[in-house]
XYZ file of C-alpha atoms in Angstrom:
372
model
C 0.000 0.000 0.000
C 1.360 3.418 -0.953
C 1.366 6.476 1.275
C -1.358 8.077 -0.881
C -3.524 4.992 -0.481
C -2.953 5.020 3.267
C -4.335 8.542 3.445
C -7.729 7.490 2.062
C -8.040 3.994 3.498
C -11.403 3.342 5.226
C -11.866 -0.190 6.606
C -15.290 -1.835 6.661
C -14.363 -4.706 8.979
C -12.891 -5.056 12.469
C -9.267 -4.424 11.646
C -6.739 -2.817 14.017
C -4.474 -0.026 12.788
C -1.697 -2.606 13.101
C -2.932 -4.267 9.888
C -2.232 -1.058 7.985
C 1.101 -0.663 9.765
C 2.163 -4.186 8.738
C 1.126 -3.574 5.105
C 3.294 -0.474 4.945
C 6.198 -2.158 6.737
C 6.038 -5.129 4.331
C 6.175 -2.760 1.340
C 9.482 -1.484 2.659
C 10.874 -4.896 3.538
C 11.236 -3.934 7.183
C 10.818 -6.105 10.243
C 8.950 -5.043 13.382
C 12.345 -4.561 14.974
C 13.282 -2.122 12.205
C 10.035 -0.223 12.767
C 10.621 -0.120 16.521
C 14.054 1.384 16.002
C 12.696 4.040 13.623
C 9.752 4.911 15.892
C 11.841 4.960 19.051
C 9.558 2.423 20.761
C 10.406 -0.899 22.366
C 9.804 -3.990 20.254
C 7.217 -5.154 22.798
C 5.225 -1.947 22.472
C 5.301 -2.077 18.676
C 4.108 -5.691 18.781
C 1.193 -4.683 21.061
C 0.424 -1.745 18.771
C 0.329 -3.992 15.707
C -1.933 -6.529 17.440
C -4.322 -3.860 18.692
C -3.485 -4.606 22.313
C -2.114 -1.101 22.858
C -4.101 1.964 21.857
C -2.666 4.189 19.165
C -1.985 7.435 21.020
C -1.475 10.942 19.667
C 2.254 10.479 20.155
C 2.170 7.229 18.156
C 0.143 8.930 15.402
C 2.784 11.658 15.125
C 5.606 9.117 14.912
C 3.784 6.919 12.368
C 3.100 10.014 10.262
C 6.808 10.821 10.167
C 7.981 7.238 9.567
C 5.265 5.625 7.400
C 3.374 8.584 5.990
C -0.367 9.238 6.179
C -1.661 12.180 8.160
C -1.865 12.305 11.930
C -5.621 12.535 11.507
C -5.646 9.363 9.417
C -3.937 7.324 12.129
C -6.129 8.714 14.910
C -9.266 8.120 12.844
C -8.079 4.594 12.049
C -7.704 3.905 15.765
C -11.068 5.498 16.649
C -12.928 3.452 14.041
C -11.268 0.275 15.194
C -12.268 0.913 18.807
C -15.781 1.854 17.709
C -16.173 -1.377 15.766
C -14.873 -3.364 18.710
C -17.432 -1.663 20.951
C -20.238 -2.352 18.470
C -19.177 -5.990 18.274
C -19.137 -6.313 22.048
C -22.499 -4.536 22.199
C -23.991 -7.033 19.754
C -22.761 -9.837 21.986
C -24.428 -8.226 24.987
C -27.661 -7.729 23.063
C -27.744 -11.384 22.111
C -27.561 -12.224 25.796
C -30.364 -9.772 26.572
C -32.813 -11.229 24.067
C -34.989 -12.691 26.841
C -35.694 -9.133 28.026
C -37.974 -8.684 25.031
C -40.371 -11.166 26.627
C -41.037 -8.540 29.311
C -41.909 -5.813 26.798
C -45.013 -5.224 24.648
C -42.858 -5.339 21.514
C -45.754 -5.558 19.064
C -47.479 -2.572 20.683
C -44.212 -0.614 20.593
C -43.898 -1.289 16.873
C -47.518 -0.260 16.330
C -46.909 2.998 18.214
C -43.775 3.756 16.180
C -41.519 3.501 19.229
C -39.316 0.960 17.452
C -38.987 -0.209 13.851
C -41.517 -2.775 12.699
C -39.804 -6.026 11.738
C -40.399 -9.745 11.935
C -39.251 -11.102 15.275
C -36.906 -13.724 13.877
C -33.747 -14.607 15.815
C -31.493 -12.457 13.629
C -33.642 -9.359 14.280
C -33.667 -9.563 18.075
C -30.275 -7.893 18.487
C -31.525 -4.787 16.683
C -34.810 -4.812 18.578
C -32.976 -4.942 21.907
C -30.847 -1.975 20.840
C -33.867 0.049 19.728
C -35.743 -0.694 22.954
C -32.791 0.452 25.060
C -32.529 3.639 22.993
C -36.286 4.247 23.275
C -36.223 4.045 27.071
C -32.887 5.873 27.287
C -31.185 3.205 29.404
C -27.959 1.234 29.027
C -29.232 -2.222 29.959
C -32.331 -4.178 30.975
C -31.179 -3.830 34.595
C -31.284 -0.030 34.323
C -34.704 -0.302 32.671
C -36.065 -2.377 35.521
C -34.624 0.041 38.072
C -35.722 3.233 36.324
C -38.872 2.439 34.367
C -40.397 -0.322 36.464
C -38.695 0.375 39.767
C -40.265 3.835 39.973
C -43.723 2.323 40.400
C -43.616 3.472 43.989
C -44.344 6.964 42.652
C -47.457 5.781 40.809
C -50.785 6.866 42.259
C -53.293 4.783 40.357
C -56.898 5.894 40.220
C -58.056 2.335 39.507
C -58.266 -0.833 41.522
C -56.819 -2.870 38.653
C -53.167 -2.266 37.885
C -52.133 -2.302 34.253
C -49.197 -4.201 32.875
C -46.057 -2.493 34.199
C -44.073 -2.611 30.967
C -47.020 -1.391 28.874
C -47.537 1.504 31.273
C -43.814 2.331 31.083
C -44.013 2.418 27.266
C -47.027 4.734 27.287
C -45.409 7.089 29.797
C -42.143 7.156 27.834
C -43.975 8.053 24.621
C -45.404 11.048 26.468
C -42.004 12.036 27.857
C -40.479 12.049 24.388
C -43.263 14.287 23.084
C -42.978 16.587 26.095
C -39.220 17.022 25.556
C -39.985 18.770 22.266
C -42.337 21.376 23.758
C -39.769 23.911 25.057
C -42.111 25.200 27.748
C -41.790 28.490 29.624
C -41.864 28.489 33.423
C -45.070 27.174 34.984
C -47.554 29.928 35.841
C -50.386 28.762 38.102
C -52.535 31.857 37.500
C -52.269 31.523 33.718
C -53.071 27.815 34.022
C -56.195 28.557 36.046
C -57.325 31.114 33.462
C -56.527 28.722 30.616
C -58.782 26.078 32.156
C -61.700 28.517 32.136
C -61.211 29.126 28.410
C -60.679 25.432 27.677
C -63.973 24.559 29.346
C -65.730 26.664 26.707
C -64.047 24.578 23.994
C -65.960 21.396 24.903
C -68.565 22.284 22.270
C -65.957 22.411 19.487
C -64.576 19.600 17.274
C -60.946 18.472 17.799
C -59.538 20.416 14.862
C -60.736 23.591 16.601
C -60.170 22.887 20.295
C -56.913 20.921 20.164
C -54.588 23.644 18.788
C -56.210 26.242 21.033
C -55.780 23.997 24.084
C -52.132 23.435 23.275
C -51.546 27.170 22.877
C -53.235 28.103 26.148
C -51.490 25.389 28.129
C -48.101 26.088 26.582
C -48.357 29.745 27.556
C -49.049 28.633 31.136
C -46.008 26.326 31.144
C -48.080 23.134 31.147
C -47.253 20.307 28.780
C -50.122 18.598 26.981
C -49.644 15.484 24.869
C -51.940 12.934 23.278
C -50.551 9.406 23.136
C -52.549 6.491 21.684
C -53.530 3.883 24.237
C -51.140 0.959 24.698
C -52.938 -2.385 25.177
C -52.832 -3.658 28.776
C -51.604 -0.330 30.164
C -55.101 0.360 31.535
C -54.486 4.080 31.714
C -56.396 6.906 30.063
C -54.580 9.870 31.533
C -51.719 10.956 33.733
C -50.679 14.100 35.552
C -47.033 14.394 36.530
C -44.163 16.812 36.843
C -41.220 16.546 34.481
C -38.426 18.718 35.803
C -40.018 22.119 36.518
C -43.159 21.768 34.402
C -46.378 19.805 34.861
C -47.524 17.451 32.108
C -51.013 16.250 31.222
C -50.971 13.152 29.032
C -54.152 11.597 27.640
C -54.645 8.401 25.680
C -58.174 9.072 24.338
C -59.105 5.768 25.987
C -62.795 5.261 25.210
C -62.549 8.028 22.584
C -65.854 9.665 23.503
C -65.841 13.360 24.364
C -67.359 12.929 27.826
C -64.440 10.728 28.884
C -61.887 12.931 27.160
C -62.999 16.123 28.867
C -63.496 14.570 32.289
C -60.048 12.949 32.070
C -58.474 16.248 31.074
C -59.999 18.256 33.924
C -59.336 15.421 36.369
C -55.606 15.540 35.513
C -55.659 19.336 35.657
C -57.101 19.032 39.167
C -54.117 16.944 40.289
C -51.767 19.694 39.121
C -53.708 22.424 40.907
C -54.719 20.566 44.063
C -51.682 18.379 44.623
C -48.864 20.662 43.484
C -46.929 19.998 46.694
C -46.476 16.372 45.637
C -44.296 16.667 42.554
C -42.813 13.188 42.751
C -46.045 11.277 42.271
C -47.310 10.086 38.901
C -51.110 10.288 38.917
C -52.316 7.482 36.642
C -56.013 7.286 35.881
C -58.363 4.930 34.086
C -61.445 6.667 32.679
C -63.497 3.530 33.310
C -62.685 3.285 37.002
C -65.214 3.445 39.784
C -65.272 6.569 41.963
C -63.862 6.785 45.455
C -60.599 4.937 44.856
C -58.791 7.215 47.321
C -59.249 10.699 48.727
C -56.913 12.426 46.275
C -58.713 10.852 43.323
C -62.112 11.629 44.813
C -61.026 15.235 45.298
C -59.890 15.454 41.660
C -63.173 13.863 40.554
C -65.230 16.437 42.423
C -63.150 19.319 41.065
C -63.451 18.091 37.467
C -67.187 17.451 37.731
C -67.809 20.875 39.245
C -65.633 22.593 36.628
C -67.564 21.023 33.745
C -71.032 21.382 35.290
C -70.980 23.715 38.330
C -72.738 22.341 41.406
C -75.452 25.063 41.495
C -76.886 23.329 38.409
C -77.172 19.956 40.177
C -80.918 20.132 40.956
C -81.781 20.801 37.314
C -79.208 18.270 36.092
C -80.728 15.502 38.175
C -84.137 16.043 36.581
C -82.900 15.551 33.006
C -84.088 12.408 31.264
C -84.850 13.129 27.589
C -82.797 14.259 24.618
C -84.428 17.687 24.244
C -83.986 18.699 27.885
C -80.378 17.478 27.906
C -79.510 19.513 24.812
C -81.231 22.616 26.162
C -79.444 22.287 29.507
C -76.060 21.769 27.813
C -76.557 24.932 25.769
C -77.455 26.953 28.863
C -74.413 25.843 30.856
C -72.073 26.005 27.838
C -70.867 22.425 27.457
C -71.331 19.711 24.848
C -74.444 17.517 25.386
C -72.165 14.468 25.480
C -70.560 15.820 28.643
C -74.001 16.043 30.266
C -74.877 12.494 29.211
C -71.595 11.187 30.601
C -72.258 12.878 33.932
C -75.801 11.465 34.120
C -74.531 7.984 33.306
C -71.764 8.275 35.862
C -74.307 9.176 38.542
C -76.549 6.303 37.378
C -79.339 8.704 36.423
C -79.130 7.290 32.901
C -78.236 3.763 31.853
C -74.874 3.425 30.122
C -76.614 2.496 26.859
C -78.876 5.565 26.875
C -78.373 8.803 24.932
C -74.930 7.822 23.622
C -75.901 9.347 20.302
C -75.378 12.744 21.927
C -71.706 12.001 22.530
C -68.932 12.625 20.005
C -66.153 10.185 19.227
C -62.655 11.590 18.795
C -59.836 10.480 16.553
C -56.212 11.646 16.542
C -55.713 14.185 13.794
C -59.317 13.967 12.671
C -62.746 15.365 13.386
C -65.328 14.077 15.812
C -68.018 11.731 14.629
C -71.191 10.372 16.258
C -70.520 7.820 18.991
């Protein structure tokens, strides 16, 4: 190999810089002892350098440049690429040993949500899937995942008697974190948040393409993150309120997809931020289908959300509603969507759960509402 060729050589296999050194030495008819004398290194050190046992330092790069040619940058890059390929090879070996970890994860759901690349789960693909899952969760190993993503369950405050699958819940929460990281929120402002909630309540009569961007704008200005993340099977969670660093985050899954559940879930999570701001370490997980009275904090958030949507002074009239016309007229007077009124009546068992559902709207991500 000539000096000019050495300057542009880019290996595509795991090859130590010593292979290039030997090629150049052979061209000159030198022995390793000759090279050691010219470099001013011991024969042992040159042998370790050639075999990749010793790292090629800046000093060695300077000496090789003077003796064999090639730029200093070439020799340092050659060493860096060799070490990188060694690390990748070792990583692949680790990933092969961590393949069983995938049995703990909802891999198919993660592919469906776009968290990892969709591929057939054949043996040869598992190494890449392990790597993508680690990158998705932002951890170095399954042990760190268990400690960070599953081990933090002590902070969970579930508003349901039935716990969801831990890994599925971790996936859903992580999807929300990744969205929230892109929001670039200003400092949290409680007064602006309170005012924003008053304006958002008036948006319950609007379709998603109208209310969603306005909601995001109002909440962003108040320093509150708001993200919509599709439900992950077995997570059993429709919403969460939590603090990420210095800002609160409301994350909804549109579980159930009807507007009564959506709006109640939203104001329920907002209540946790307002009422339980002193507890910034808890993760308030809620299932829209849960029964009331799970614990006092959840009951308090329930009452706040219900009163925000339909203020308590309207309770006597609300409890007399039974037919479509009266429900629609009442909803118009109080300024909420009729579906919200139906959901409240069903929740209080004043209507059966199969009654008046035609007054609700069904939401879709990125689309308009349609009859339930």
